[in-house]
Amino acid sequence: MPVKNQFFLSNYRVDNVQVLLLITMSVATATAAGDVLLIPDPSTAGAAVKRVVVEWSQGWSGRTAEYYTFFAHNKSRNNAEVLCFIAAEKFTHDHLNTIGKLDGENYEVTIDNKYQYGQKNKTGENRFIVYHDKERKPYQHRFIEGCLANQAAAFAEHVVKYFGQASAGSALVDLARTAFGDYLHDY
């Protein structure tokens, strides 16, 4: 399980003596195999789920596929938000019932070798989950570009913040191409 160390430096004055406190916090940052995600029910998710088109080249030809994207909650990691992409043909009750179980308004699915992921670096920073036919071979950044291309402003801003950027635009697209320029990884 990748762990990100966060350091906080606090500066205090006590009776005219400067006191520095260094606080270290370990935080699990990336969804791992075996984690349980809460995937919204397609019939009740409404505006929380967006349809995007991902475009890429494979085998000397252009490809496109539709995906549903949303922020799932990782039940295994204190309900941390996880950006997810599910191929449109798999985001149905019939299919989700084969990979998880409906619990209220969410499907509980366990991350295993059927899923792939993209991430900014080897520590798992900004990891996102993809569930699709693994014969598809888009680069990671194609999902981020597709997500930002035609989204409502509020959702796009949420995605931008997930990736630690101040605003959407060419800077984020450049970051996506640089940081997410690899193929998806298998669990």
Tab-separated table of C-alpha atoms in Angstrom:
chain	number	residue	atom	x	y	z
A	1	MET	CA	0.000	0.000	0.000
A	2	PRO	CA	1.665	3.277	-1.074
A	3	VAL	CA	1.956	5.788	1.740
A	4	LYS	CA	2.512	9.504	1.404
A	5	ASN	CA	4.197	11.289	4.271
A	6	GLN	CA	2.865	14.737	4.972
A	7	PHE	CA	4.895	17.124	7.085
A	8	PHE	CA	3.483	20.114	8.899
A	9	LEU	CA	5.785	22.723	10.381
A	10	SER	CA	4.303	24.865	13.122
A	11	ASN	CA	6.068	27.869	14.564
A	12	TYR	CA	5.123	29.035	18.077
A	13	ARG	CA	6.489	31.513	20.600
A	14	VAL	CA	6.256	30.507	24.236
A	15	ASP	CA	7.634	33.015	26.780
A	16	ASN	CA	9.721	34.647	24.029
A	17	VAL	CA	11.289	31.301	23.064
A	18	GLN	CA	10.690	30.114	19.539
A	19	VAL	CA	9.372	26.568	19.394
A	20	LEU	CA	9.213	24.631	16.134
A	21	LEU	CA	7.047	21.555	15.928
A	22	LEU	CA	7.402	19.100	13.095
A	23	ILE	CA	4.415	16.838	12.828
A	24	THR	CA	4.553	13.805	10.556
A	25	MET	CA	1.423	12.150	9.291
A	26	SER	CA	1.274	9.023	7.143
A	27	VAL	CA	-1.661	8.871	4.768
A	28	ALA	CA	-2.568	6.058	2.410
A	29	THR	CA	-2.877	7.819	-0.918
A	30	ALA	CA	-3.800	5.317	-3.535
A	31	THR	CA	-6.561	2.818	-4.087
A	32	ALA	CA	-5.053	-0.660	-3.929
A	33	ALA	CA	-6.142	-4.140	-4.943
A	34	GLY	CA	-8.659	-5.424	-2.412
A	35	ASP	CA	-10.093	-1.991	-1.614
A	36	VAL	CA	-13.873	-1.632	-1.720
A	37	LEU	CA	-15.275	1.271	-3.756
A	38	LEU	CA	-18.802	2.626	-3.603
A	39	ILE	CA	-19.947	3.105	-7.203
A	40	PRO	CA	-23.139	5.129	-7.718
A	41	ASP	CA	-26.233	3.314	-8.941
A	42	PRO	CA	-26.686	4.327	-12.607
A	43	SER	CA	-30.417	4.949	-12.128
A	44	THR	CA	-30.074	7.307	-9.151
A	45	ALA	CA	-26.662	8.965	-9.671
A	46	GLY	CA	-28.015	11.892	-11.688
A	47	ALA	CA	-25.673	14.874	-12.036
A	48	ALA	CA	-22.904	13.194	-10.011
A	49	VAL	CA	-22.068	11.047	-13.058
A	50	LYS	CA	-20.847	12.552	-16.331
A	51	ARG	CA	-20.543	10.936	-19.751
A	52	VAL	CA	-17.211	11.589	-21.497
A	53	VAL	CA	-15.597	10.554	-24.752
A	54	VAL	CA	-12.032	9.266	-24.642
A	55	GLU	CA	-10.074	9.347	-27.902
A	56	TRP	CA	-6.795	7.552	-28.629
A	57	SER	CA	-4.792	5.815	-31.355
A	58	GLN	CA	-4.252	2.083	-31.369
A	59	GLY	CA	-2.997	-0.191	-34.124
A	60	TRP	CA	-2.545	2.709	-36.545
A	61	SER	CA	-6.158	3.801	-36.279
A	62	GLY	CA	-8.129	6.302	-34.216
A	63	ARG	CA	-10.387	4.972	-31.496
A	64	THR	CA	-13.086	6.502	-29.342
A	65	ALA	CA	-15.114	5.141	-26.462
A	66	GLU	CA	-17.693	6.560	-24.113
A	67	TYR	CA	-17.165	6.355	-20.374
A	68	TYR	CA	-19.063	7.449	-17.309
A	69	THR	CA	-16.907	9.369	-14.864
A	70	PHE	CA	-17.614	10.215	-11.239
A	71	PHE	CA	-16.049	10.388	-7.821
A	72	ALA	CA	-16.484	7.098	-5.993
A	73	HIS	CA	-15.784	6.669	-2.308
A	74	ASN	CA	-13.167	4.215	-1.132
A	75	LYS	CA	-14.840	2.420	1.760
A	76	SER	CA	-11.480	0.833	2.670
A	77	ARG	CA	-9.782	4.217	3.110
A	78	ASN	CA	-12.155	6.333	5.176
A	79	ASN	CA	-14.413	7.065	2.185
A	80	ALA	CA	-11.648	8.954	0.357
A	81	GLU	CA	-12.744	10.243	-3.049
A	82	VAL	CA	-11.464	8.361	-6.073
A	83	LEU	CA	-11.929	9.549	-9.647
A	84	CYS	CA	-13.370	6.665	-11.674
A	85	PHE	CA	-14.080	5.950	-15.330
A	86	ILE	CA	-16.364	3.064	-16.314
A	87	ALA	CA	-16.940	2.153	-19.960
A	88	ALA	CA	-20.492	3.110	-20.929
A	89	GLU	CA	-21.381	-0.452	-21.920
A	90	LYS	CA	-20.401	-1.664	-18.438
A	91	PHE	CA	-22.187	1.051	-16.447
A	92	THR	CA	-25.494	-0.828	-16.303
A	93	HIS	CA	-27.376	-2.622	-13.528
A	94	ASP	CA	-26.988	-5.936	-15.323
A	95	HIS	CA	-23.212	-5.615	-15.532
A	96	LEU	CA	-22.608	-3.971	-12.142
A	97	ASN	CA	-24.560	-6.818	-10.505
A	98	THR	CA	-21.918	-9.230	-11.874
A	99	ILE	CA	-18.987	-7.362	-10.276
A	100	GLY	CA	-20.512	-6.002	-7.071
A	101	LYS	CA	-23.580	-5.826	-4.913
A	102	LEU	CA	-26.110	-3.028	-4.636
A	103	ASP	CA	-26.210	-1.549	-1.142
A	104	GLY	CA	-28.699	1.311	-1.053
A	105	GLU	CA	-27.730	3.842	-3.726
A	106	ASN	CA	-24.259	2.413	-4.382
A	107	TYR	CA	-22.675	-0.739	-5.678
A	108	GLU	CA	-19.879	-2.115	-3.538
A	109	VAL	CA	-17.114	-3.363	-5.815
A	110	THR	CA	-13.755	-4.813	-4.848
A	111	ILE	CA	-10.726	-3.661	-6.829
A	112	ASP	CA	-9.021	-6.619	-8.483
A	113	ASN	CA	-7.289	-7.527	-11.756
A	114	LYS	CA	-10.332	-6.481	-13.811
A	115	TYR	CA	-9.477	-2.829	-13.085
A	116	GLN	CA	-6.716	-0.569	-14.306
A	117	TYR	CA	-5.415	2.722	-12.991
A	118	GLY	CA	-3.562	5.844	-13.952
A	119	GLN	CA	-1.484	7.956	-11.603
A	120	LYS	CA	0.877	10.892	-11.492
A	121	ASN	CA	3.883	9.019	-10.110
A	122	LYS	CA	5.037	5.734	-8.561
A	123	THR	CA	3.738	6.697	-5.114
A	124	GLY	CA	0.173	6.595	-6.429
A	125	GLU	CA	-0.435	10.320	-6.285
A	126	ASN	CA	-3.636	11.350	-8.101
A	127	ARG	CA	-4.540	7.733	-8.844
A	128	PHE	CA	-7.741	7.194	-10.787
A	129	ILE	CA	-9.541	3.953	-11.600
A	130	VAL	CA	-10.642	2.681	-15.023
A	131	TYR	CA	-12.980	-0.239	-15.667
A	132	HIS	CA	-13.300	-1.236	-19.331
A	133	ASP	CA	-12.302	-3.839	-21.891
A	134	LYS	CA	-8.570	-4.165	-21.234
A	135	GLU	CA	-7.959	-4.647	-24.953
A	136	ARG	CA	-8.285	-0.857	-25.135
A	137	LYS	CA	-4.881	0.809	-24.845
A	138	PRO	CA	-5.325	4.565	-24.315
A	139	TYR	CA	-2.667	6.569	-22.543
A	140	GLN	CA	-3.588	7.770	-19.071
A	141	HIS	CA	-3.809	11.439	-20.078
A	142	ARG	CA	-6.572	10.682	-22.587
A	143	PHE	CA	-8.973	10.157	-19.690
A	144	ILE	CA	-8.112	13.487	-18.080
A	145	GLU	CA	-8.412	15.326	-21.393
A	146	GLY	CA	-11.755	13.640	-22.087
A	147	CYS	CA	-12.969	14.488	-18.622
A	148	LEU	CA	-12.196	18.195	-18.982
A	149	ALA	CA	-13.288	18.591	-22.601
A	150	ASN	CA	-17.058	18.813	-22.261
A	151	GLN	CA	-17.862	18.878	-18.580
A	152	ALA	CA	-20.049	21.163	-16.546
A	153	ALA	CA	-17.954	23.782	-14.798
A	154	ALA	CA	-18.563	22.462	-11.268
A	155	PHE	CA	-17.541	18.895	-12.124
A	156	ALA	CA	-14.485	20.039	-14.098
A	157	GLU	CA	-13.423	22.201	-11.159
A	158	HIS	CA	-13.775	19.200	-8.826
A	159	VAL	CA	-11.534	17.154	-11.148
A	160	VAL	CA	-9.004	19.999	-11.326
A	161	LYS	CA	-8.834	20.183	-7.520
A	162	TYR	CA	-8.456	16.384	-7.333
A	163	PHE	CA	-5.277	16.779	-9.372
A	164	GLY	CA	-4.022	19.617	-7.184
A	165	GLN	CA	-4.367	22.423	-9.712
A	166	ALA	CA	-5.840	25.884	-9.196
A	167	SER	CA	-7.867	26.044	-12.388
A	168	ALA	CA	-8.681	24.149	-15.554
A	169	GLY	CA	-6.997	25.015	-18.791
A	170	SER	CA	-3.874	24.378	-20.776
A	171	ALA	CA	-1.697	24.055	-17.652
A	172	LEU	CA	-3.714	21.048	-16.486
A	173	VAL	CA	-3.750	19.499	-19.957
A	174	ASP	CA	0.044	19.925	-20.105
A	175	LEU	CA	0.335	18.366	-16.642
A	176	ALA	CA	-1.869	15.465	-17.762
A	177	ARG	CA	0.303	14.785	-20.804
A	178	THR	CA	3.506	14.996	-18.786
A	179	ALA	CA	2.504	13.278	-15.579
A	180	PHE	CA	0.029	10.773	-17.030
A	181	GLY	CA	1.848	9.967	-20.298
A	182	ASP	CA	1.966	6.206	-19.779
A	183	TYR	CA	-0.468	3.443	-20.538
A	184	LEU	CA	-2.849	2.417	-17.782
A	185	HIS	CA	-1.471	0.027	-15.159
A	186	ASP	CA	-3.009	-3.310	-14.203
A	187	TYR	CA	-3.848	-4.266	-10.627
